[in-house]
Coordinates of C-alpha atoms and ligand atoms in Angstrom, one line a residue:
M71 CA -19.7 -136.7 -131.1
R72 CA -17.6 -136.8 -128.0
I73 CA -14.9 -134.2 -127.2
D74 CA -12.8 -134.7 -124.1
F75 CA -13.2 -132.1 -121.4
T76 CA -10.0 -130.3 -120.5
V77 CA -9.4 -127.2 -118.4
G78 CA -7.0 -125.9 -121.0
S79 CA -10.1 -125.3 -123.3
F80 CA -11.3 -122.7 -120.8
L81 CA -8.4 -120.3 -121.4
E82 CA -8.3 -121.0 -125.1
R83 CA -11.9 -119.9 -125.4
A84 CA -11.4 -116.8 -123.4
A85 CA -8.4 -115.8 -125.4
L86 CA -10.3 -116.4 -128.6
V87 CA -13.4 -114.4 -127.7
Q88 CA -11.9 -111.6 -125.5
P89 CA -8.2 -111.4 -126.4
A90 CA -7.9 -107.8 -125.3
G91 CA -10.1 -108.2 -122.2
V92 CA -8.3 -107.8 -118.9
A93 CA -7.8 -111.3 -117.6
C94 CA -5.9 -110.7 -114.4
V95 CA -4.7 -107.9 -112.2
D96 CA -1.7 -109.3 -110.3
E97 CA -0.8 -108.1 -106.8
S98 CA 1.2 -105.0 -107.1
G99 CA 4.4 -104.2 -105.2
V100 CA 5.3 -107.9 -104.9
V101 CA 8.5 -109.4 -106.3
G102 CA 7.9 -111.0 -109.6
S103 CA 4.4 -109.4 -110.1
L104 CA 3.1 -109.6 -113.7
G105 CA 1.0 -106.5 -113.5
T106 CA -2.1 -106.5 -115.7
L107 CA -2.6 -109.3 -118.2
T108 CA -5.1 -109.6 -121.0
Y109 CA -6.5 -112.9 -122.0
A110 CA -4.1 -113.0 -125.0
D111 CA -1.2 -112.5 -122.5
L112 CA -2.5 -115.1 -120.2
L113 CA -2.7 -117.7 -123.0
A114 CA 0.7 -116.7 -124.4
R115 CA 2.3 -117.2 -120.9
A116 CA 0.4 -120.4 -120.2
Q117 CA 1.6 -121.8 -123.6
G118 CA 5.1 -120.4 -122.9
L119 CA 5.1 -122.3 -119.6
A120 CA 4.0 -125.5 -121.2
R121 CA 6.7 -125.2 -123.8
S122 CA 9.4 -124.5 -121.3
L123 CA 8.3 -127.4 -119.1
A124 CA 8.4 -129.7 -122.0
D125 CA 11.9 -128.4 -123.0
R126 CA 13.1 -129.1 -119.4
G127 CA 12.0 -132.7 -119.8
I128 CA 8.8 -132.5 -117.8
A129 CA 6.7 -135.0 -119.7
E130 CA 2.9 -135.7 -119.8
G131 CA 1.8 -137.1 -116.4
D132 CA 4.8 -135.6 -114.6
R133 CA 4.0 -133.7 -111.4
V134 CA 4.8 -130.0 -111.0
A135 CA 4.3 -128.6 -107.5
I136 CA 3.6 -125.0 -106.6
I137 CA 4.0 -123.4 -103.1
S138 CA 2.7 -119.9 -103.3
P139 CA 0.2 -117.5 -102.0
N140 CA -2.2 -116.3 -104.7
A141 CA -0.4 -114.9 -107.7
A142 CA -1.0 -114.5 -111.5
K143 CA 1.7 -117.2 -112.0
F144 CA -0.5 -119.6 -110.0
L145 CA -3.4 -118.9 -112.3
I146 CA -1.1 -119.4 -115.3
C147 CA -0.1 -122.8 -113.8
F148 CA -3.7 -124.0 -113.8
F149 CA -3.5 -123.8 -117.6
G150 CA 0.2 -124.0 -118.5
V151 CA 0.8 -127.1 -116.4
S152 CA -2.6 -129.0 -116.3
G153 CA -3.7 -127.7 -119.7
A154 CA -0.8 -129.4 -121.3
G155 CA -1.3 -132.8 -119.7
R156 CA 1.2 -132.3 -116.8
I157 CA -0.2 -132.6 -113.3
L158 CA -0.3 -129.6 -110.9
V159 CA 0.3 -130.2 -107.2
P160 CA -0.8 -127.1 -105.4
I161 CA 0.6 -127.1 -101.9
N162 CA -0.7 -125.1 -98.9
Y163 CA 2.2 -122.6 -98.3
R164 CA 1.4 -122.5 -94.6
L165 CA 2.3 -126.1 -94.0
S166 CA 5.5 -127.0 -92.1
E167 CA 8.8 -128.0 -93.8
E168 CA 8.2 -131.6 -92.9
D169 CA 4.6 -131.7 -94.5
I170 CA 6.0 -130.0 -97.6
A171 CA 8.8 -132.5 -97.9
Y172 CA 6.3 -135.4 -97.5
I173 CA 4.0 -134.0 -100.2
L174 CA 6.8 -133.3 -102.7
E175 CA 8.1 -136.9 -102.2
H176 CA 4.7 -138.6 -102.1
S177 CA 3.5 -136.9 -105.2
G178 CA 6.8 -137.7 -107.0
S179 CA 7.0 -134.0 -108.0
R180 CA 9.9 -133.4 -110.4
L181 CA 9.8 -129.6 -110.3
V182 CA 8.6 -127.2 -107.6
L183 CA 7.7 -123.6 -108.2
V184 CA 8.1 -121.6 -104.9
D185 CA 7.3 -118.1 -103.8
P186 CA 10.5 -116.4 -102.4
D187 CA 8.9 -116.2 -99.0
Q188 CA 8.5 -120.0 -98.8
A189 CA 11.7 -120.9 -100.6
H190 CA 13.4 -121.9 -97.3
L191 CA 10.7 -124.7 -96.8
V192 CA 11.8 -126.7 -99.9
P193 CA 14.1 -129.6 -99.3
S194 CA 17.2 -129.9 -101.3
R195 CA 17.0 -133.2 -103.3
P196 CA 19.0 -134.2 -106.4
D197 CA 15.8 -135.4 -108.1
L198 CA 13.8 -132.2 -107.5
E199 CA 14.3 -129.1 -109.5
V200 CA 13.4 -125.9 -107.7
V201 CA 12.4 -122.6 -109.3
V202 CA 11.9 -119.5 -107.2
L203 CA 9.0 -117.3 -108.4
D204 CA 11.1 -114.1 -108.0
G205 CA 10.9 -112.7 -111.5
N206 CA 14.5 -113.8 -112.3
D207 CA 14.8 -117.5 -111.6
D208 CA 11.4 -118.1 -113.2
A209 CA 11.7 -115.5 -116.0
A210 CA 12.2 -118.0 -118.8
L211 CA 9.5 -120.4 -117.5
F212 CA 6.8 -117.7 -117.5
A213 CA 7.8 -116.0 -120.7
P214 CA 5.1 -115.8 -123.4
L215 CA 5.3 -118.5 -126.1
G216 CA 6.5 -116.0 -128.8
E217 CA 7.9 -117.7 -131.8
R218 CA 8.2 -121.1 -130.1
S219 CA 5.9 -123.9 -131.1
P220 CA 3.1 -124.8 -128.7
V221 CA 3.0 -128.1 -126.9
L222 CA 0.3 -130.3 -128.4
W223 CA -1.5 -132.5 -125.8
E224 CA -4.1 -134.8 -127.1
A225 CA -6.9 -134.0 -124.5
N226 CA -7.9 -136.9 -122.3
E227 CA -10.6 -136.0 -119.8
D228 CA -9.7 -138.9 -117.6
A229 CA -6.1 -137.7 -117.2
T230 CA -5.2 -136.3 -113.8
C231 CA -5.4 -132.5 -113.8
S232 CA -4.2 -131.9 -110.3
I233 CA -3.3 -133.6 -107.0
N234 CA -4.6 -131.6 -104.1
Y235 CA -3.4 -132.7 -100.7
T236 CA -5.9 -132.5 -97.9
S237 CA -5.7 -133.3 -94.2
G238 CA -8.2 -136.0 -93.2
T239 CA -8.6 -138.9 -90.9
T240 CA -4.9 -140.0 -91.2
A241 CA -2.0 -138.2 -89.7
R242 CA -0.5 -137.7 -93.2
P243 CA -2.4 -135.6 -95.8
K244 CA -3.8 -137.6 -98.7
G245 CA -3.4 -136.6 -102.4
V246 CA -6.8 -136.1 -104.0
Q247 CA -6.4 -136.9 -107.7
L248 CA -8.8 -134.7 -109.7
T249 CA -9.2 -135.5 -113.4
H250 CA -9.9 -133.0 -116.2
R251 CA -13.4 -134.3 -116.3
N252 CA -13.8 -133.6 -112.5
C253 CA -12.5 -130.1 -112.7
W254 CA -14.4 -129.3 -115.9
T255 CA -17.8 -130.5 -114.6
N256 CA -17.3 -128.8 -111.2
A257 CA -16.3 -125.5 -112.8
T258 CA -19.2 -125.4 -115.3
T259 CA -21.7 -126.4 -112.7
F260 CA -20.3 -123.9 -110.2
G261 CA -20.2 -121.1 -112.8
W262 CA -23.8 -121.9 -113.7
H263 CA -25.1 -121.8 -110.2
V264 CA -23.3 -118.5 -109.4
G265 CA -24.1 -117.1 -112.8
I266 CA -20.6 -116.2 -113.9
S267 CA -20.3 -114.1 -117.0
D268 CA -17.8 -111.9 -118.8
R269 CA -19.0 -108.9 -116.7
D270 CA -17.8 -110.5 -113.5
V271 CA -14.8 -109.5 -111.5
L272 CA -13.5 -112.2 -109.2
L273 CA -11.5 -111.2 -106.1
H274 CA -9.3 -114.1 -105.1
T275 CA -10.2 -114.2 -101.4
L276 CA -9.8 -118.0 -101.4
P277 CA -6.3 -119.6 -101.6
M278 CA -5.7 -121.0 -105.1
F279 CA -4.1 -124.0 -103.5
H280 CA -7.4 -125.0 -101.8
A281 CA -9.2 -127.4 -104.2
N282 CA -7.8 -125.2 -107.1
G283 CA -9.6 -122.1 -105.6
W284 CA -12.6 -124.5 -105.5
G285 CA -12.6 -124.4 -109.3
M286 CA -13.8 -120.8 -109.6
P287 CA -10.6 -119.7 -111.4
Y288 CA -11.5 -122.2 -114.2
A289 CA -15.2 -121.0 -114.3
A290 CA -14.2 -117.3 -114.3
T291 CA -11.6 -117.9 -117.0
A292 CA -14.0 -119.9 -119.2
M293 CA -16.3 -116.9 -119.3
A294 CA -13.4 -114.4 -119.7
A295 CA -14.2 -112.7 -116.4
R296 CA -11.6 -110.6 -114.7
H297 CA -9.4 -112.0 -111.9
I298 CA -8.1 -109.7 -109.1
V299 CA -5.3 -111.4 -107.3
L300 CA -5.2 -111.1 -103.5
R301 CA -2.1 -112.3 -101.7
K302 CA -3.1 -111.8 -98.1
I303 CA -6.4 -111.6 -96.2
D304 CA -7.1 -108.3 -94.6
G305 CA -10.7 -107.2 -94.1
E306 CA -10.2 -103.5 -94.9
D307 CA -8.1 -104.3 -98.0
I308 CA -10.9 -106.6 -99.3
L309 CA -13.5 -103.9 -98.8
E310 CA -11.2 -101.3 -100.5
R311 CA -10.6 -103.6 -103.5
I312 CA -14.2 -104.4 -103.9
E313 CA -14.9 -100.7 -104.2
R314 CA -11.8 -99.9 -106.4
E315 CA -11.9 -102.9 -108.7
G316 CA -15.7 -103.2 -109.0
V317 CA -15.6 -106.8 -107.7
T318 CA -18.7 -108.8 -108.2
V319 CA -17.8 -112.3 -106.9
L320 CA -15.7 -113.7 -104.1
C321 CA -15.4 -117.1 -102.6
C322 CA -14.2 -117.6 -99.0
A323 CA -14.4 -119.3 -95.7
P324 CA -16.6 -117.8 -92.9
A325 CA -13.5 -116.4 -91.2
V326 CA -12.9 -114.1 -94.2
V327 CA -16.5 -112.9 -94.0
A328 CA -16.0 -112.2 -90.3
A329 CA -12.8 -110.1 -91.3
M330 CA -14.9 -108.1 -93.8
L331 CA -17.6 -107.4 -91.2
D332 CA -15.0 -106.4 -88.6
A333 CA -13.5 -104.0 -91.1
L334 CA -16.9 -102.6 -91.7
T335 CA -17.4 -102.0 -88.0
A336 CA -13.9 -100.4 -87.8
R337 CA -14.9 -98.1 -90.7
R338 CA -18.0 -97.0 -88.9
T339 CA -16.1 -96.3 -85.6
A340 CA -13.8 -94.1 -87.6
G341 CA -16.8 -92.3 -89.1
L342 CA -16.4 -93.9 -92.5
G343 CA -18.9 -96.0 -94.4
F344 CA -19.4 -98.5 -97.1
T345 CA -22.0 -98.2 -99.9
P346 CA -23.9 -101.5 -100.0
R347 CA -23.2 -103.3 -103.3
S348 CA -25.9 -105.6 -104.5
A349 CA -23.9 -106.7 -107.5
V350 CA -21.5 -108.7 -105.3
R351 CA -22.1 -112.4 -104.6
V352 CA -20.1 -113.9 -101.8
V353 CA -19.8 -117.7 -101.9
V354 CA -19.0 -119.3 -98.6
A355 CA -18.0 -122.8 -97.6
G356 CA -15.9 -124.7 -95.2
A357 CA -18.2 -124.4 -92.2
P358 CA -21.8 -123.4 -91.6
P359 CA -21.7 -119.7 -91.1
P360 CA -23.9 -118.2 -88.2
S361 CA -27.1 -116.9 -89.5
K362 CA -26.4 -113.5 -87.9
T363 CA -23.3 -113.3 -90.1
I364 CA -25.4 -114.0 -93.1
E365 CA -27.9 -111.4 -92.2
R366 CA -25.2 -108.8 -91.7
V367 CA -23.6 -109.6 -95.1
E368 CA -26.9 -109.0 -96.8
T369 CA -28.1 -106.0 -94.8
E370 CA -24.9 -104.1 -94.1
L371 CA -22.6 -105.0 -97.0
G372 CA -25.6 -105.5 -99.4
F373 CA -24.0 -108.6 -100.9
E374 CA -25.9 -111.7 -102.0
F375 CA -24.9 -114.6 -99.8
I376 CA -24.5 -118.0 -101.3
Q377 CA -23.5 -121.0 -99.3
I378 CA -22.0 -124.2 -100.9
Y379 CA -20.9 -127.4 -99.4
G380 CA -18.3 -129.9 -100.6
L381 CA -14.9 -131.4 -100.2
T382 CA -11.6 -131.4 -102.0
E383 CA -12.6 -135.0 -103.0
T384 CA -15.7 -133.6 -104.8
S385 CA -13.9 -130.8 -106.6
P386 CA -15.8 -129.5 -104.5
L387 CA -19.4 -128.5 -105.4
L388 CA -22.0 -130.8 -103.9
T389 CA -24.8 -128.5 -102.6
V390 CA -25.6 -124.9 -103.1
N391 CA -27.9 -122.6 -101.1
R392 CA -28.8 -119.5 -103.1
A393 CA -32.0 -117.7 -102.2
T394 CA -35.0 -118.8 -104.2
A395 CA -37.5 -116.1 -105.3
E396 CA -39.6 -117.0 -102.2
M397 CA -36.7 -116.7 -99.9
A398 CA -35.7 -113.4 -101.5
A399 CA -39.1 -112.0 -100.5
L400 CA -38.6 -112.8 -96.8
P401 CA -37.3 -110.5 -94.1
A402 CA -33.4 -110.7 -93.9
A403 CA -33.3 -112.5 -90.6
E404 CA -35.6 -115.2 -91.7
R405 CA -33.8 -115.6 -95.0
A406 CA -30.5 -115.9 -93.2
K407 CA -31.7 -118.8 -91.2
L408 CA -32.7 -120.7 -94.4
L409 CA -29.4 -119.8 -96.0
A410 CA -27.5 -121.3 -93.1
R411 CA -28.2 -124.7 -94.4
A412 CA -25.7 -126.3 -96.7
G413 CA -28.1 -126.3 -99.7
V414 CA -29.8 -128.3 -102.3
P415 CA -27.8 -130.7 -104.7
A416 CA -26.0 -128.8 -107.4
V417 CA -26.9 -129.8 -111.0
G418 CA -25.7 -133.4 -111.6
V419 CA -25.2 -134.2 -107.9
E420 CA -27.0 -136.9 -105.9
I421 CA -27.0 -136.7 -102.2
A422 CA -28.1 -139.3 -99.6
V423 CA -27.8 -139.8 -95.9
D424 CA -27.1 -143.3 -94.7
D425 CA -28.5 -144.9 -91.6
Q426 CA -25.5 -143.8 -89.6
G427 CA -26.3 -140.2 -90.5
E428 CA -23.3 -139.9 -92.9
V429 CA -23.7 -137.7 -96.0
L430 CA -23.1 -139.6 -99.2
A431 CA -22.7 -138.1 -102.7
R432 CA -22.4 -139.1 -106.4
A433 CA -21.4 -136.7 -109.2
N434 CA -19.2 -136.5 -112.2
H435 CA -16.9 -134.3 -110.2
V436 CA -16.2 -136.8 -107.4
F437 CA -12.5 -137.6 -107.5
A438 CA -10.8 -140.5 -109.2
S439 CA -8.7 -141.8 -106.4
Y440 CA -6.2 -140.9 -103.6
W441 CA -2.8 -140.8 -105.2
N442 CA -1.1 -144.1 -104.5
Q443 CA -3.5 -145.0 -101.7
P444 CA -5.9 -147.7 -103.1
D445 CA -7.2 -148.8 -99.8
A446 CA -8.2 -145.3 -98.7
T447 CA -9.8 -144.9 -102.2
S448 CA -12.0 -148.0 -101.9
E449 CA -13.0 -147.0 -98.4
A450 CA -14.1 -143.5 -99.5
L451 CA -15.9 -144.7 -102.6
G452 CA -17.4 -147.9 -101.3
G453 CA -20.9 -149.0 -102.5
G454 CA -20.8 -146.5 -105.5
W455 CA -21.2 -143.5 -103.2
F456 CA -18.6 -141.1 -101.9
H457 CA -18.5 -141.1 -98.1
T458 CA -18.1 -137.5 -97.0
G459 CA -17.3 -138.2 -93.4
D460 CA -19.8 -135.4 -92.5
G461 CA -22.9 -136.1 -90.4
G462 CA -26.1 -134.5 -91.4
Y463 CA -29.8 -134.8 -92.4
L464 CA -32.1 -133.9 -95.2
D465 CA -34.6 -131.1 -94.7
G466 CA -36.7 -131.7 -97.9
P467 CA -34.2 -131.2 -100.7
Y468 CA -31.8 -129.3 -98.4
T469 CA -28.8 -130.9 -96.8
V470 CA -27.9 -129.7 -93.3
I471 CA -24.5 -130.6 -92.0
T472 CA -24.5 -131.1 -88.2
D473 CA -21.3 -132.8 -87.2
R474 CA -18.3 -134.6 -88.5
K475 CA -17.8 -138.4 -88.4
K476 CA -14.2 -137.9 -89.3
D477 CA -11.6 -136.6 -86.8
V478 CA -11.0 -133.4 -88.6
I479 CA -11.1 -129.8 -87.2
I480 CA -11.8 -127.0 -89.6
T481 CA -10.2 -123.8 -88.4
G482 CA -10.2 -120.6 -90.5
G483 CA -11.3 -122.7 -93.5
E484 CA -8.4 -125.2 -93.4
N485 CA -8.6 -128.8 -92.3
V486 CA -6.5 -130.0 -89.4
S487 CA -6.2 -133.7 -88.6
S488 CA -6.7 -134.2 -84.8
I489 CA -4.5 -137.3 -85.1
E490 CA -1.6 -135.4 -86.4
V491 CA -1.7 -132.9 -83.5
E492 CA -2.1 -135.7 -81.0
D493 CA 0.9 -137.5 -82.5
C494 CA 2.9 -134.3 -82.1
L495 CA 1.9 -133.9 -78.5
F496 CA 2.6 -137.5 -77.7
S497 CA 6.1 -137.0 -78.8
H498 CA 6.6 -134.5 -75.9
E499 CA 8.2 -136.1 -72.9
A500 CA 5.7 -134.6 -70.4
V501 CA 2.6 -135.9 -72.1
A502 CA 0.9 -139.1 -71.0
E503 CA -2.5 -138.8 -72.7
V504 CA -4.0 -136.4 -75.2
A505 CA -7.2 -135.7 -77.1
V506 CA -7.4 -133.0 -79.7
I507 CA -10.8 -131.5 -80.4
G508 CA -12.3 -128.4 -82.1
I509 CA -14.2 -126.0 -79.9
P510 CA -16.4 -123.2 -81.1
D511 CA -14.7 -119.9 -81.6
E512 CA -15.9 -116.6 -83.0
Q513 CA -12.8 -115.9 -85.1
W514 CA -11.8 -119.3 -86.3
G515 CA -15.1 -121.2 -86.5
E516 CA -13.4 -124.0 -84.5
M517 CA -10.3 -123.6 -82.4
V518 CA -7.8 -126.5 -82.2
T519 CA -7.8 -127.5 -78.5
A520 CA -5.7 -130.1 -76.7
L521 CA -6.9 -131.9 -73.6
V522 CA -3.8 -133.3 -72.0
V523 CA -2.9 -135.5 -69.0
L524 CA 0.7 -135.0 -67.9
R525 CA 3.0 -137.9 -66.8
P526 CA 3.4 -138.1 -63.1
G527 CA 5.8 -135.5 -61.8
A528 CA 5.9 -133.6 -65.2
T529 CA 5.7 -129.9 -65.0
A530 CA 5.1 -128.7 -68.5
T531 CA 2.7 -125.8 -68.8
E532 CA 0.0 -125.1 -71.4
D533 CA 2.2 -122.5 -73.0
D534 CA 5.1 -124.9 -73.2
L535 CA 2.9 -127.5 -75.0
I536 CA 1.6 -124.8 -77.5
A537 CA 5.1 -123.6 -78.2
Y538 CA 6.3 -127.2 -78.8
C539 CA 3.5 -127.8 -81.3
R540 CA 4.3 -124.5 -83.1
E541 CA 7.9 -125.6 -83.4
H542 CA 6.9 -129.0 -84.9
L543 CA 3.7 -128.3 -86.8
A544 CA 2.4 -125.7 -89.3
H545 CA 1.3 -122.9 -87.1
F546 CA -2.4 -123.1 -88.1
K547 CA -2.4 -126.7 -86.8
A548 CA -1.0 -126.0 -83.4
P549 CA -3.5 -125.8 -80.5
K550 CA -4.5 -122.3 -79.5
R551 CA -5.6 -123.7 -76.2
V552 CA -4.3 -126.6 -74.0
V553 CA -6.4 -127.8 -71.0
L554 CA -4.6 -130.0 -68.4
R555 CA -6.8 -132.8 -67.1
D556 CA -6.3 -135.6 -64.5
E557 CA -7.9 -138.1 -66.9
L558 CA -9.7 -138.3 -70.2
A559 CA -13.1 -140.1 -70.8
R560 CA -12.6 -143.5 -72.3
T561 CA -14.7 -146.5 -73.3
A562 CA -14.2 -149.9 -71.5
T563 CA -11.8 -150.9 -74.3
G564 CA -9.7 -147.8 -73.7
K565 CA -10.9 -145.8 -76.7
L566 CA -11.1 -142.1 -76.2
Q567 CA -14.7 -140.9 -76.0
K568 CA -14.3 -137.7 -78.0
Y569 CA -18.0 -136.9 -78.1
K570 CA -18.0 -136.8 -74.3
L571 CA -14.9 -134.7 -74.2
R572 CA -16.4 -132.2 -76.7
A573 CA -19.8 -132.0 -75.0
E574 CA -18.9 -129.5 -72.3
F575 CA -17.4 -127.1 -74.9
W576 CA -20.4 -127.3 -77.3
A577 CA -23.2 -127.0 -74.7
G578 CA -25.9 -124.6 -76.0
H579 CA -24.9 -125.2 -79.7
D580 CA -27.5 -126.9 -81.9
R581 CA -24.8 -128.6 -84.0
S582 CA -21.4 -129.8 -83.2
I583 CA -19.5 -128.0 -86.0
N584 CA -19.0 -124.3 -86.3
Ligands
AMP64 P1 -11.8 -129.5 -97.7 O1 -11.6 -130.8 -98.3 O2 -10.5 -129.0 -97.1 O3 -12.4 -128.5 -98.6 O4 -12.8 -129.7 -96.4 C1 -14.1 -130.2 -96.6 C2 -14.8 -130.3 -95.3 O5 -15.2 -128.9 -95.0 C3 -16.2 -131.0 -95.5 O6 -16.0 -132.4 -95.3 C4 -17.0 -130.4 -94.3 O7 -16.6 -131.0 -93.1 C5 -16.5 -129.0 -94.3 N1 -17.4 -128.1 -95.0 C6 -17.3 -127.6 -96.3 N2 -18.3 -126.8 -96.6 C7 -19.2 -126.8 -95.6 C8 -20.4 -126.2 -95.3 N3 -21.0 -125.4 -96.2 N4 -21.0 -126.5 -94.1 C9 -20.4 -127.3 -93.2 N5 -19.2 -127.9 -93.4 C10 -18.6 -127.6 -94.5

């Protein structure tokens, strides 16, 4: 027997087995908040959304975009849009107006759902319907199904579930087409490795737009765990919710872990404490966290630290590093060093490192293709392996990521294409040459930094150039530092030698990513 995998089945199961169980606690005090929803409510609203979309003429395979911080409605879209054979396009709400216009156009989105705070970023186009998630404009879309008939979609696991745009080696983001099969196998494998059950309470410290919250919203829903929506990252708020809501799982970038540890320090300074909670697992990815951070998470917060490694293109779970029984018996500092490696292949994943030191992967959850970019797809999937663009080596079964072959900077957990920032700076009249690199930074992991040679006679300052980028790019992509130089290291053929330019900033680091 073969039954096609579909993410819609996750919610259907949860609503069948735990209809009265709390599915989701939405952010309170926010316009359009849905409050507390049971699994029966979540399914009724997802089915209602699917029905309303179909009634508005959004057909199977049509794209529906969402631009929003985390919200219960985002969670509903994972099932009400994708679960009914429509394609969800989650867009990073911190992108610039121009990026958002590009993604909406490139994905051919017919409808965009937008948080009131981002509504001004959406272009007005006759072929694009816009619904603001303010509790009024969207009231009919998110109403429970009620007496209406559900939309019947004949599940096809190879159908596209979502298109997740990610910054990479090109100036423009690429649309990663994830199928239901990709999302299903990632979610079940991820849920297995983290041991998700109906007793779990997931705090959404990861943006839902980022690789569909890495697939954890699917995994947690499948097991009828409880979702706690978090709209904005604030270390103290996270600690407080962990205590108040009995959180047991969170996924985040190292920058969020740093925010929690800072909040803990602030509590101590104020004479307050935090009772270590061993029931909490924190799953971290995006960059290799410093082993001191891992040690503090385990000894001071009491959480279990799990590192994973992957990319949007791999749905994303490739490797996982969760302490084995032997590691658990070691002193915390020693264990932390071992946990700083990316990890061993997740179930169903094969990892290899080619002779150039690039990490390659194969898995059922490696993406289908880049949306409308066949050349980029064949390049990424050449030779039957997915080329991650990450440099690393194997330490026994453990993958260690040491550098990046692709020109991407990861800052605060989000990708920034160096080329895009360079393009922006080149458009400034004072700039003759520019190289954008990431340099190690305590808060951001890597800090976007521009090395610039000015045109003869030009007088632009570092601050002028930063302000210019902030005007033209999403703020998180703008350099936080600009260094003016007389020349930039180049090869004989005139190609920038970025590794040389980076070297002085990375001296003393044993790897060139942070
Ligand atoms: P994204 O597609 O935005 O999720 O970014 C994926 C990239 O993040 C990877 O190609 C790596 O460069 C980086 N990354 C993710 N997880 C890790 C990790 N555990 N260690 C090192 N780099 C990571």
